[in-house]
């Protein structure tokens, strides 16, 4: 057990936070850090003992590989080996989207411990745009392995308070730099070359970099999910990002069959009184993703925050309204479907979460 401390960092004053975080990371400790997507639980990616602590603190199964964060595009060669036939794509994608919320799956460099990649021959890599993480990288001079700073299967944290609720007592330090700018985990792709054609990008996880943005550089295809298989991206497990309160994504208002005496909360998109979802029931609580205006970017930023609010509201169930599946809406709907309860997957998840 640790007494978890919070140290604050702002763009103008992050010296103490950077120093403390680097001192712990150098000792092989783990630290929760802000990224532009969600808060991450960081370890020195080249130190297997430190990486093992990340798995332990999160109750993360060892088959679930971590994302490796690098300080600059030049550092890519230290953690991955870029095959010649996709070198041009990697260079175009990293020029367009790094630093930023795009993770590339590439053949791994032998220096990256097997624990980081769960024994896979590939490694997931990205360069974060968060100024605090970038400063820590600069001082540490090592790649950082950092999955989301939540317990396995639970809602990703977009604030230091949320990290404290998930991992308080399990980690020594949280660097608090305020709310995350994107609010959803990075887009994850693998690249496949095709002779005389644009490459194919296999979408392992939808995220802030949208299909529309990627299409300029290649053909985007979803990775087929097979239940029962070991997942390539456990963010892609059927049950993930889950509140403890059962959540149901209600694709059509007519499908709602409330049970008498139960308290239901609505996770609404715009929360307007004239919305068919708001009018459907005398909700015990309504929280909106993008109050009034209905902007997908705002909904993405607020999704996990609002899920947590509803999870803590003492409800019997959370009913989620769908958002339109375009642009960022694809990533939002992906998270809502995985958070949604349906019979067996929920039983299984409750097993994980305990
Ligand atoms: P998290 O940071 O908690 O969202 O987890 C990182 C995500 O990246 C997980 O869903 C991983 O499975 C995925 N990931 C990491 N390494 C690989 C890899 N080599 N191939 C496919 N997915 C990966
Ligand atoms: Mg995660």
Short mmCIF file of C-alpha atoms and ligand atoms in Angstrom, two decimals:
data_model
loop_
_atom_site.label_atom_id
_atom_site.label_comp_id
_atom_site.label_asym_id
_atom_site.label_seq_id
_atom_site.Cartn_x
_atom_site.Cartn_y
_atom_site.Cartn_z
CA UNK A 1 0.00 0.00 0.00
CA UNK A 2 1.10 3.53 -0.74
CA UNK A 3 -0.03 6.85 0.59
CA UNK A 4 -0.83 8.33 -2.82
CA UNK A 5 0.29 11.94 -3.20
CA UNK A 6 -0.94 14.45 -5.77
CA UNK A 7 1.49 16.98 -7.22
CA UNK A 8 0.15 19.80 -9.39
CA UNK A 9 1.57 20.85 -12.75
CA UNK A 10 0.62 23.73 -15.02
CA UNK A 11 2.08 24.77 -18.37
CA UNK A 12 3.97 27.57 -16.57
CA UNK A 13 4.97 25.72 -13.42
CA UNK A 14 5.71 22.04 -13.73
CA UNK A 15 9.28 21.84 -12.43
CA UNK A 16 8.52 20.14 -9.10
CA UNK A 17 6.07 17.70 -10.67
CA UNK A 18 8.54 16.76 -13.41
CA UNK A 19 11.38 16.29 -10.91
CA UNK A 20 9.31 14.12 -8.55
CA UNK A 21 7.84 12.00 -11.33
CA UNK A 22 11.25 11.40 -12.92
CA UNK A 23 12.87 10.51 -9.58
CA UNK A 24 10.22 7.82 -9.00
CA UNK A 25 10.31 6.52 -12.59
CA UNK A 26 14.12 6.20 -12.40
CA UNK A 27 13.75 4.13 -9.22
CA UNK A 28 11.46 1.73 -11.08
CA UNK A 29 8.29 3.15 -9.54
CA UNK A 30 4.98 3.86 -11.26
CA UNK A 31 3.35 7.29 -11.54
CA UNK A 32 0.00 8.47 -12.92
CA UNK A 33 0.54 11.16 -15.56
CA UNK A 34 -1.69 13.33 -17.73
CA UNK A 35 -1.84 12.76 -21.48
CA UNK A 36 -4.10 14.54 -23.97
CA UNK A 37 -6.32 11.42 -24.19
CA UNK A 38 -6.79 10.08 -20.64
CA UNK A 39 -4.56 9.82 -17.55
CA UNK A 40 -1.93 7.10 -17.94
CA UNK A 41 -0.17 4.89 -15.40
CA UNK A 42 3.48 5.27 -16.36
CA UNK A 43 6.58 3.12 -15.93
CA UNK A 44 10.01 3.07 -17.52
CA UNK A 45 9.19 0.94 -20.59
CA UNK A 46 12.62 -0.70 -20.62
CA UNK A 47 12.46 -1.81 -16.96
CA UNK A 48 10.43 -5.06 -16.72
CA UNK A 49 10.15 -4.86 -12.90
CA UNK A 50 8.61 -1.39 -13.16
CA UNK A 51 6.27 -2.54 -15.94
CA UNK A 52 5.16 -5.47 -13.78
CA UNK A 53 4.01 -2.94 -11.15
CA UNK A 54 1.69 -1.33 -13.73
CA UNK A 55 -0.04 -4.67 -14.34
CA UNK A 56 -0.31 -5.30 -10.59
CA UNK A 57 -1.70 -1.86 -9.69
CA UNK A 58 -4.35 -2.08 -12.43
CA UNK A 59 -5.21 -5.78 -11.85
CA UNK A 60 -4.48 -5.97 -15.55
CA UNK A 61 -4.11 -9.45 -17.04
CA UNK A 62 -0.70 -10.06 -18.56
CA UNK A 63 -2.25 -10.71 -22.01
CA UNK A 64 -3.16 -7.03 -22.31
CA UNK A 65 -0.15 -5.18 -23.84
CA UNK A 66 0.76 -1.57 -22.99
CA UNK A 67 1.26 1.44 -25.22
CA UNK A 68 4.83 2.78 -25.31
CA UNK A 69 5.14 6.57 -25.38
CA UNK A 70 8.17 8.17 -26.96
CA UNK A 71 9.57 11.68 -26.67
CA UNK A 72 10.16 12.36 -30.36
CA UNK A 73 9.69 10.80 -33.78
CA UNK A 74 13.44 10.13 -33.79
CA UNK A 75 13.02 7.80 -30.79
CA UNK A 76 10.79 5.45 -32.77
CA UNK A 77 13.82 3.45 -33.90
CA UNK A 78 14.64 2.64 -30.24
CA UNK A 79 11.37 0.79 -29.62
CA UNK A 80 10.21 -0.41 -33.05
CA UNK A 81 11.65 -1.65 -36.32
CA UNK A 82 9.85 0.00 -39.20
CA UNK A 83 9.63 -2.34 -42.22
CA UNK A 84 10.74 -0.80 -45.49
CA UNK A 85 7.38 -1.32 -47.22
CA UNK A 86 5.49 0.83 -44.68
CA UNK A 87 8.27 3.33 -43.91
CA UNK A 88 6.70 5.97 -46.15
CA UNK A 89 3.27 5.56 -44.48
CA UNK A 90 4.79 5.74 -41.00
CA UNK A 91 6.61 8.88 -41.91
CA UNK A 92 3.49 10.52 -43.41
CA UNK A 93 1.24 9.51 -40.50
CA UNK A 94 3.67 10.61 -37.81
CA UNK A 95 4.26 13.91 -39.61
CA UNK A 96 0.50 14.49 -39.76
CA UNK A 97 -0.62 13.26 -36.34
CA UNK A 98 2.33 13.21 -33.91
CA UNK A 99 2.56 14.43 -31.30
CA UNK A 100 -1.05 13.39 -30.85
CA UNK A 101 -3.62 10.67 -30.17
CA UNK A 102 -2.60 8.13 -32.85
CA UNK A 103 -0.98 4.83 -31.80
CA UNK A 104 0.85 2.72 -34.39
CA UNK A 105 1.35 -1.03 -34.06
CA UNK A 106 4.79 -1.91 -35.43
CA UNK A 107 7.27 -4.78 -35.18
CA UNK A 108 8.94 -4.47 -31.79
CA UNK A 109 12.58 -3.65 -31.10
CA UNK A 110 14.35 -6.40 -29.09
CA UNK A 111 15.09 -3.90 -26.27
CA UNK A 112 11.37 -3.65 -25.42
CA UNK A 113 10.61 -6.23 -22.71
CA UNK A 114 8.14 -8.99 -23.64
CA UNK A 115 6.03 -8.02 -20.65
CA UNK A 116 5.23 -4.66 -22.29
CA UNK A 117 3.91 -6.33 -25.45
CA UNK A 118 2.44 -9.40 -23.70
CA UNK A 119 4.78 -11.56 -25.74
CA UNK A 120 3.57 -10.15 -29.08
CA UNK A 121 6.14 -9.49 -31.80
CA UNK A 122 4.58 -6.03 -32.24
CA UNK A 123 4.62 -2.93 -30.05
CA UNK A 124 2.05 -0.12 -29.84
CA UNK A 125 3.77 3.31 -29.97
CA UNK A 126 2.74 6.92 -29.81
CA UNK A 127 4.11 10.38 -29.07
CA UNK A 128 1.89 12.34 -26.70
CA UNK A 129 1.28 16.06 -27.16
CA UNK A 130 0.76 16.74 -23.45
CA UNK A 131 3.27 19.40 -22.32
CA UNK A 132 3.78 17.79 -18.88
CA UNK A 133 4.37 14.32 -20.29
CA UNK A 134 6.71 15.81 -22.89
CA UNK A 135 8.70 17.57 -20.17
CA UNK A 136 8.95 14.35 -18.15
CA UNK A 137 10.13 12.51 -21.25
CA UNK A 138 12.76 15.11 -21.93
CA UNK A 139 14.19 14.84 -18.42
CA UNK A 140 13.86 11.03 -18.16
CA UNK A 141 15.30 10.26 -21.59
CA UNK A 142 13.58 6.84 -21.73
CA UNK A 143 10.43 5.49 -23.37
CA UNK A 144 7.42 5.33 -21.05
CA UNK A 145 4.89 2.48 -20.97
CA UNK A 146 1.52 3.87 -19.96
CA UNK A 147 -1.91 2.30 -20.21
CA UNK A 148 -4.92 4.17 -18.87
CA UNK A 149 -4.74 4.76 -15.09
CA UNK A 150 -7.84 2.76 -14.13
CA UNK A 151 -8.38 -0.70 -12.77
CA UNK A 152 -8.82 -3.26 -15.54
CA UNK A 153 -12.12 -3.04 -17.39
CA UNK A 154 -13.24 0.14 -15.65
CA UNK A 155 -13.90 3.68 -16.87
CA UNK A 156 -10.75 5.48 -18.06
CA UNK A 157 -9.82 8.49 -15.88
CA UNK A 158 -9.85 11.97 -17.39
CA UNK A 159 -8.92 13.81 -14.17
CA UNK A 160 -6.59 13.32 -11.21
CA UNK A 161 -9.63 12.86 -8.94
CA UNK A 162 -10.78 9.96 -11.09
CA UNK A 163 -7.28 8.40 -10.94
CA UNK A 164 -7.35 8.72 -7.15
CA UNK A 165 -10.66 6.85 -7.03
CA UNK A 166 -9.29 4.09 -9.25
CA UNK A 167 -5.76 3.68 -7.93
CA UNK A 168 -5.51 5.60 -4.63
CA UNK A 169 -3.33 3.54 -2.24
CA UNK A 170 -1.90 1.50 -5.11
CA UNK A 171 0.53 4.08 -6.54
CA UNK A 172 2.88 6.63 -4.95
CA UNK A 173 2.15 9.72 -7.07
CA UNK A 174 -0.40 11.36 -9.37
CA UNK A 175 0.67 14.35 -11.46
CA UNK A 176 -2.43 16.56 -11.70
CA UNK A 177 -2.52 18.79 -14.78
CA UNK A 178 -6.29 19.22 -14.93
CA UNK A 179 -8.80 17.61 -17.27
CA UNK A 180 -7.65 15.80 -20.42
CA UNK A 181 -8.16 17.67 -23.70
CA UNK A 182 -9.40 14.72 -25.80
CA UNK A 183 -11.10 12.55 -23.18
CA UNK A 184 -10.99 9.31 -25.23
CA UNK A 185 -8.12 6.86 -25.64
CA UNK A 186 -5.93 7.12 -28.73
CA UNK A 187 -6.86 5.68 -32.11
CA UNK A 188 -4.86 2.47 -32.66
CA UNK A 189 -3.93 1.23 -36.15
CA UNK A 190 -1.66 -1.34 -37.78
CA UNK A 191 -0.37 -0.58 -41.28
CA UNK A 192 -0.32 -3.06 -44.17
CA UNK A 193 1.46 -2.24 -47.42
CA UNK A 194 -0.20 -3.07 -50.75
CA UNK A 195 1.79 -3.10 -53.99
CA UNK A 196 0.99 -0.05 -56.14
CA UNK A 197 -1.91 0.95 -53.91
CA UNK A 198 -2.45 3.06 -50.83
CA UNK A 199 -1.80 1.04 -47.64
CA UNK A 200 -4.53 -0.49 -45.49
CA UNK A 201 -4.85 0.79 -41.91
CA UNK A 202 -6.36 -1.85 -39.63
CA UNK A 203 -8.32 0.01 -36.99
CA UNK A 204 -7.74 -1.76 -33.65
CA UNK A 205 -9.43 0.96 -31.62
CA UNK A 206 -11.50 3.95 -32.77
CA UNK A 207 -10.38 7.20 -31.13
CA UNK A 208 -9.81 10.94 -31.50
CA UNK A 209 -8.07 10.61 -34.89
CA UNK A 210 -11.05 9.70 -37.06
CA UNK A 211 -11.44 7.38 -40.04
CA UNK A 212 -12.05 10.48 -42.18
CA UNK A 213 -8.68 11.93 -41.12
CA UNK A 214 -6.82 8.66 -41.77
CA UNK A 215 -8.42 8.10 -45.17
CA UNK A 216 -6.26 10.76 -46.73
CA UNK A 217 -3.29 8.41 -46.26
CA UNK A 218 -4.76 4.93 -46.74
CA UNK A 219 -7.78 2.66 -46.69
CA UNK A 220 -9.23 2.19 -43.21
CA UNK A 221 -10.60 -1.24 -42.31
CA UNK A 222 -11.92 -2.38 -38.96
CA UNK A 223 -10.22 -5.34 -37.32
CA UNK A 224 -12.73 -8.17 -37.13
CA UNK A 225 -13.52 -9.12 -33.55
CA UNK A 226 -13.79 -12.79 -32.79
CA UNK A 227 -15.19 -13.63 -29.39
CA UNK A 228 -13.14 -16.18 -27.54
CA UNK A 229 -9.86 -15.13 -29.17
CA UNK A 230 -7.16 -13.45 -27.18
CA UNK A 231 -7.71 -9.81 -28.03
CA UNK A 232 -5.16 -7.82 -29.99
CA UNK A 233 -6.43 -4.72 -28.26
CA UNK A 234 -8.20 -5.44 -24.97
CA UNK A 235 -9.68 -1.95 -25.23
CA UNK A 236 -11.59 -4.01 -27.80
CA UNK A 237 -12.87 -6.60 -25.31
CA UNK A 238 -16.66 -6.82 -25.52
CA UNK A 239 -16.93 -5.55 -21.94
CA UNK A 240 -14.69 -2.59 -21.10
CA UNK A 241 -14.86 1.05 -19.95
CA UNK A 242 -17.56 -0.17 -17.57
CA UNK A 243 -19.27 1.60 -14.69
CA UNK A 244 -20.26 -0.58 -11.71
CA UNK A 245 -23.89 0.48 -12.19
CA UNK A 246 -25.37 -1.49 -15.12
CA UNK A 247 -25.41 0.68 -18.24
CA UNK A 248 -27.62 0.00 -21.23
CA UNK A 249 -27.20 1.64 -24.61
CA UNK A 250 -30.74 2.25 -25.83
CA UNK A 251 -30.48 2.26 -29.62
CA UNK A 252 -34.22 3.17 -29.95
CA UNK A 253 -36.37 4.92 -27.31
CA UNK A 254 -39.14 2.33 -27.90
CA UNK A 255 -36.87 -0.40 -26.51
CA UNK A 256 -36.95 1.00 -22.95
CA UNK A 257 -38.82 -1.30 -20.55
CA UNK A 258 -38.39 0.17 -17.05
CA UNK A 259 -38.99 -2.08 -14.06
CA UNK A 260 -41.27 -0.63 -11.38
CA UNK A 261 -39.54 0.90 -8.36
CA UNK A 262 -36.11 1.16 -10.05
CA UNK A 263 -34.14 4.40 -10.29
CA UNK A 264 -32.93 5.13 -13.80
CA UNK A 265 -30.51 7.81 -14.92
CA UNK A 266 -30.14 9.05 -18.50
CA UNK A 267 -26.78 9.63 -20.19
CA UNK A 268 -28.07 12.06 -22.79
CA UNK A 269 -26.32 13.65 -25.75
CA UNK A 270 -27.79 17.17 -25.58
CA UNK A 271 -30.10 16.87 -22.58
CA UNK A 272 -32.76 19.15 -24.11
CA UNK A 273 -36.33 18.85 -22.79
CA UNK A 274 -37.68 18.15 -26.28
CA UNK A 275 -35.39 15.14 -26.85
CA UNK A 276 -37.30 11.85 -27.24
CA UNK A 277 -34.94 10.26 -24.70
CA UNK A 278 -35.39 12.98 -22.07
CA UNK A 279 -39.19 12.78 -22.49
CA UNK A 280 -39.25 8.98 -22.28
CA UNK A 281 -39.25 8.57 -18.50
CA UNK A 282 -39.26 10.43 -15.19
CA UNK A 283 -35.48 10.00 -14.89
CA UNK A 284 -33.95 10.12 -11.41
CA UNK A 285 -31.06 11.98 -13.02
CA UNK A 286 -30.13 13.30 -16.46
CA UNK A 287 -26.54 14.15 -17.44
CA UNK A 288 -25.64 15.42 -20.90
CA UNK A 289 -22.50 14.90 -22.93
CA UNK A 290 -22.76 18.19 -24.79
CA UNK A 291 -25.44 20.27 -23.07
CA UNK A 292 -27.64 22.17 -25.50
CA UNK A 293 -25.36 22.41 -28.49
CA UNK A 294 -24.65 18.74 -29.20
CA UNK A 295 -21.00 18.81 -30.30
CA UNK A 296 -19.24 15.46 -30.71
CA UNK A 297 -15.85 16.87 -29.63
CA UNK A 298 -17.34 18.08 -26.34
CA UNK A 299 -19.18 14.77 -25.91
CA UNK A 300 -15.90 12.87 -26.34
CA UNK A 301 -14.13 15.00 -23.72
CA UNK A 302 -16.99 14.58 -21.23
CA UNK A 303 -17.97 10.94 -21.85
CA UNK A 304 -15.95 9.23 -19.09
CA UNK A 305 -16.51 12.12 -16.65
CA UNK A 306 -20.30 11.90 -17.11
CA UNK A 307 -20.24 8.09 -16.88
CA UNK A 308 -18.51 8.44 -13.51
CA UNK A 309 -21.04 11.04 -12.28
CA UNK A 310 -23.91 8.69 -13.09
CA UNK A 311 -22.06 5.70 -11.65
CA UNK A 312 -21.78 7.54 -8.33
CA UNK A 313 -25.42 8.72 -8.28
CA UNK A 314 -26.92 5.67 -6.52
CA UNK A 315 -28.95 4.58 -9.57
CA UNK A 316 -30.18 1.08 -10.36
CA UNK A 317 -29.28 1.49 -14.01
CA UNK A 318 -27.90 3.99 -16.49
CA UNK A 319 -29.60 4.33 -19.87
CA UNK A 320 -27.38 5.78 -22.60
CA UNK A 321 -28.69 7.60 -25.64
CA UNK A 322 -26.79 6.89 -28.89
CA UNK A 323 -24.88 9.62 -30.75
CA UNK A 324 -24.53 9.81 -34.53
CA UNK A 325 -21.84 7.46 -35.76
CA UNK A 326 -19.78 9.90 -37.80
CA UNK A 327 -16.34 11.35 -37.06
CA UNK A 328 -15.68 11.22 -33.32
CA UNK A 329 -19.11 9.66 -32.84
CA UNK A 330 -17.64 6.31 -33.96
CA UNK A 331 -15.24 6.24 -30.98
CA UNK A 332 -17.96 7.44 -28.57
CA UNK A 333 -20.39 4.72 -29.70
CA UNK A 334 -17.61 2.12 -29.47
CA UNK A 335 -17.07 3.03 -25.79
CA UNK A 336 -20.82 3.11 -25.06
CA UNK A 337 -21.39 -0.33 -26.60
CA UNK A 338 -18.55 -1.83 -24.57
CA UNK A 339 -19.73 -0.14 -21.37
CA UNK A 340 -23.23 -1.45 -22.03
CA UNK A 341 -24.51 -4.35 -19.98
CA UNK A 342 -25.85 -7.47 -21.56
CA UNK A 343 -26.34 -10.62 -19.52
CA UNK A 344 -23.25 -12.82 -19.56
CA UNK A 345 -20.70 -10.14 -20.39
CA UNK A 346 -21.87 -8.15 -17.39
CA UNK A 347 -21.53 -11.13 -15.06
CA UNK A 348 -18.01 -11.62 -16.36
CA UNK A 349 -17.16 -7.99 -15.93
CA UNK A 350 -18.39 -7.84 -12.37
CA UNK A 351 -15.92 -10.66 -11.78
CA UNK A 352 -13.08 -8.51 -13.24
CA UNK A 353 -14.00 -5.40 -11.35
CA UNK A 354 -14.12 -6.90 -7.90
P1 LIG B 1 -4.88 1.34 -22.61
O1 LIG B 1 -3.75 2.31 -22.63
O2 LIG B 1 -5.29 0.88 -21.26
O3 LIG B 1 -6.03 1.84 -23.42
O4 LIG B 1 -4.37 0.02 -23.30
C1 LIG B 1 -3.55 0.08 -24.41
C2 LIG B 1 -4.23 -0.52 -25.58
O5 LIG B 1 -3.29 -0.71 -26.64
C3 LIG B 1 -4.75 -1.89 -25.22
O6 LIG B 1 -6.08 -2.04 -25.67
C4 LIG B 1 -3.78 -2.78 -25.91
O7 LIG B 1 -4.22 -4.02 -26.22
C5 LIG B 1 -3.40 -2.03 -27.15
N1 LIG B 1 -2.12 -2.57 -27.63
C6 LIG B 1 -0.94 -2.44 -27.04
N2 LIG B 1 0.01 -3.12 -27.72
C7 LIG B 1 -0.59 -3.70 -28.77
C8 LIG B 1 -0.14 -4.54 -29.84
N3 LIG B 1 1.13 -4.92 -29.96
N4 LIG B 1 -1.05 -4.94 -30.74
C9 LIG B 1 -2.33 -4.56 -30.62
N5 LIG B 1 -2.81 -3.78 -29.65
C10 LIG B 1 -1.96 -3.34 -28.73
MG1 LIG B 2 -7.44 1.22 -20.81
#
